[in-house]
XYZ file of C-alpha atoms in Angstrom:
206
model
C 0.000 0.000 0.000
C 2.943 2.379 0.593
C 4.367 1.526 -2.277
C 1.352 2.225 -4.249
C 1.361 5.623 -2.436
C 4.771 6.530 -2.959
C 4.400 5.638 -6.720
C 0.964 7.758 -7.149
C 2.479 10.751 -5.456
C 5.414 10.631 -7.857
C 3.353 10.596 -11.151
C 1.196 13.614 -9.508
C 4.580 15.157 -9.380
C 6.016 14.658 -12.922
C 2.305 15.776 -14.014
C 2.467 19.084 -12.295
C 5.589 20.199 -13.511
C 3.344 19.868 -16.919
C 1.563 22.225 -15.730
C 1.060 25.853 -15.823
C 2.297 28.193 -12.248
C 0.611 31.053 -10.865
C 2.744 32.984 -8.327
C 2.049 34.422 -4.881
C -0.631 31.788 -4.298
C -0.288 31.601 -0.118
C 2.152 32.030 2.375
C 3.431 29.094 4.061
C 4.859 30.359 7.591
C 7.237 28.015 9.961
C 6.470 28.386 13.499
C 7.710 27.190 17.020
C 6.157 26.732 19.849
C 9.035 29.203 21.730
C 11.820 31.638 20.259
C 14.262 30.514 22.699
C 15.175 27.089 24.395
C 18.019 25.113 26.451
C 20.235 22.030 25.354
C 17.856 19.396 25.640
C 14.681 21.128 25.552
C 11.928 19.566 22.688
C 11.319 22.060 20.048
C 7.869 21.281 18.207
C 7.482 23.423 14.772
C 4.505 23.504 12.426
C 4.156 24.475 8.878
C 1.094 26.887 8.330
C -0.759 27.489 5.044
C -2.086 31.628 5.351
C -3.652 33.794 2.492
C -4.229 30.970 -0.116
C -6.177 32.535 -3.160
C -8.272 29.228 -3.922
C -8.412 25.466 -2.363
C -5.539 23.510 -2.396
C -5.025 20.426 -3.289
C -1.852 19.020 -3.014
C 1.738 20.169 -2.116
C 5.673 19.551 -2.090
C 8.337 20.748 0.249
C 11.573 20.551 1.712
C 12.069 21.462 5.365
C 16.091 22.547 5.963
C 17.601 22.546 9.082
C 21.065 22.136 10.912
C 21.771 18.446 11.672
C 24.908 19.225 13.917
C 22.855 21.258 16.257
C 18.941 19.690 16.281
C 18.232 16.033 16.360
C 14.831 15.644 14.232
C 12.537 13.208 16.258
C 9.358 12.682 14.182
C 6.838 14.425 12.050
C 3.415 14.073 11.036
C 1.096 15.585 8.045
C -1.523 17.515 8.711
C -5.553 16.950 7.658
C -6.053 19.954 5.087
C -6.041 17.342 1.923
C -7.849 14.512 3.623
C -11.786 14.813 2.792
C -12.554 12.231 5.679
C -11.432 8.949 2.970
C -7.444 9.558 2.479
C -4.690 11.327 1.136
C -1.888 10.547 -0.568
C 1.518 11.520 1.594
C 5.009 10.640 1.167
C 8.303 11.723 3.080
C 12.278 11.566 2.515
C 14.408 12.204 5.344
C 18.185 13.168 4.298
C 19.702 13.061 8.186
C 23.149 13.897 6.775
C 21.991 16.874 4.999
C 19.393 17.982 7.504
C 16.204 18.224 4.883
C 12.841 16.751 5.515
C 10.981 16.048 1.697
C 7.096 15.973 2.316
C 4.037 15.460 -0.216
C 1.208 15.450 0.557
C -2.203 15.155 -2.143
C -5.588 14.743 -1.991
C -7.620 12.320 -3.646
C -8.641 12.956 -7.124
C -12.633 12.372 -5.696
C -11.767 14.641 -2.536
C -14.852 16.710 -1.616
C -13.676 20.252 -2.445
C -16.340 22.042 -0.413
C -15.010 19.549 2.421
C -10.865 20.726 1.440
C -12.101 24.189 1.363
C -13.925 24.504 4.712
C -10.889 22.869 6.639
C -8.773 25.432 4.693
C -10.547 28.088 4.372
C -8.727 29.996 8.341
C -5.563 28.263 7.304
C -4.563 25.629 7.567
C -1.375 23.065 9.170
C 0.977 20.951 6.420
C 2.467 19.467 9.094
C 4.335 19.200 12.633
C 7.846 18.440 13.830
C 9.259 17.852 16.843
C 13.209 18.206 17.533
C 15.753 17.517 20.195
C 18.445 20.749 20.847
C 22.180 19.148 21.037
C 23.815 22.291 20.788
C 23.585 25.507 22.087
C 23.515 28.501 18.890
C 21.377 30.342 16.896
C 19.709 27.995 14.059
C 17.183 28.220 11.376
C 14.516 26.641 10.114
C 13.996 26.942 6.163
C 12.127 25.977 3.051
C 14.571 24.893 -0.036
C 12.795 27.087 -3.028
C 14.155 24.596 -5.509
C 11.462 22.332 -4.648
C 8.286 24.028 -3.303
C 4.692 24.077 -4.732
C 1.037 24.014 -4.378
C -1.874 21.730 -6.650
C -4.339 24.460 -6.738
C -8.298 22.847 -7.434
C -8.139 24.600 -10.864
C -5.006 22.029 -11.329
C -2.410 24.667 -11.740
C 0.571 24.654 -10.121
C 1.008 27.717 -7.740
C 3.870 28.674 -6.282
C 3.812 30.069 -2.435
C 5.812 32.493 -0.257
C 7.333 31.180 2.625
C 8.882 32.728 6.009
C 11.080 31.114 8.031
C 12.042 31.151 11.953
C 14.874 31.282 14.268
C 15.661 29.628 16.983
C 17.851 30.401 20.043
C 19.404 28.032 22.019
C 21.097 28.862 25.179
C 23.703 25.597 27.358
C 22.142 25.790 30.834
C 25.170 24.286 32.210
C 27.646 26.866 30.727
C 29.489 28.919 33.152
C 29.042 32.714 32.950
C 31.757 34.934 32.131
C 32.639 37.421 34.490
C 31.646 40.739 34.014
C 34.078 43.355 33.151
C 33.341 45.073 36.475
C 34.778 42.204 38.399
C 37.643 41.687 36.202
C 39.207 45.346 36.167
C 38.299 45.195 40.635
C 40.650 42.787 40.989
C 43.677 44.328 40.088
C 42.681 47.321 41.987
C 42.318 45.092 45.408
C 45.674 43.733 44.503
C 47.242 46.893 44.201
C 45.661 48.160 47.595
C 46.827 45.125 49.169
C 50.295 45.921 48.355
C 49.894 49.427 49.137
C 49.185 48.454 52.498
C 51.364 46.206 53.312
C 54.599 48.655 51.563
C 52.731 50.920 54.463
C 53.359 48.517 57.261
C 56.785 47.654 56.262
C 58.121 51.018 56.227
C 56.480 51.874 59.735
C 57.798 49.047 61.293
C 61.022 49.761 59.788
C 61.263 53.373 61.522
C 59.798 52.120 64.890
């Protein structure tokens, strides 16, 4: 049955690049559920469709992050091409490269009024959830070599897309000290010795 999927999803593919493209159809926005986080800490992100001129159909994607520095758990589509009977979804995972290839398409009987109410406040493509290894500032990213929408009029549209950053702090790291401390300590030092030069020469003339 996979197979089958996989197989139907590519032939959707090599039809749509047949096809005509429309620009500017919707906005597909990357979000996390903070801005900042701690070595360790779970960072869940969602792709979300906004603004999309007509109902969607179908879509392909690749998700680009930093391997090195976040440890991709799992990930799961969302339900704006599945009319209540199925959709067709496939995924690549390149763990060396850090990119995450989705597809997602509805079924070519798929009640449109059905696609169209679930889409019509925007919509989710779907959800990730990471593991932070490494403290840093990363992104996450679309690659615009291969991103598109099926529009229901069978065109091929082509979104915008904003990313996100993520800051990632080592909770274990010691602080540096501040420059305050670091220029009192030569002062105390030099008092010190002041002090004691003082003592030395009284004793000396006592």
């Amino acid at each position: 049955m996979n197979l089958l999927k996989t197989t139907c999803c590519q032939l959707i593919l090599a039809c749509l690049l047949l096809l005509s493209t429309s620009a500017n159809a919707a906005l597909i926005r990357i979000q996390t559920d903070q801005q900042q986080y701690q070595t360790g800490d779970t960072v869940t992100a969602w792709l979300r469709v906004e603004n999309a001129t007509e109902t969607l159909t179908g879509f392909f994607l690749a998700l680009q992050y930093q391997p090195a520095q976040l440890w991709l758990e799992s990930w799961t589509f969302g339900t704006g091409f599945n009319d209540g009977f199925g959709s067709y979804a496939y995924s690549a995972h390149d763990l060396i490269n850090g990119k995450l290839s989705l597809e997602e398409y509805a079924d070519w009987a798929a009640d449109l009024d059905l696609l169209m109410a679930q889409q019509q406040q925007g919509f989710v493509l779907a959800a990730f959830k990471f593991t932070v290894k490494k403290a840093g500032n990363f992104v996450l990213e679309l690659d615009n070599s291969y991103l598109g929408f099926l529009g229901q009029s069978a065109n091929m549209l082509s979104p915008d897309w904003a990313g996100v950053s993520i800051q990632v702090t080592d909770p274990t790291a010691v602080p540096a000290p501040p420059s305050a401390l670091l220029m009192l300590c030569p002062l105390l030092w030099l008092s010190l010795r002041r002090t004691l030069s003082v003592k030395r020469t009284k004793a000396m003339l006592s």
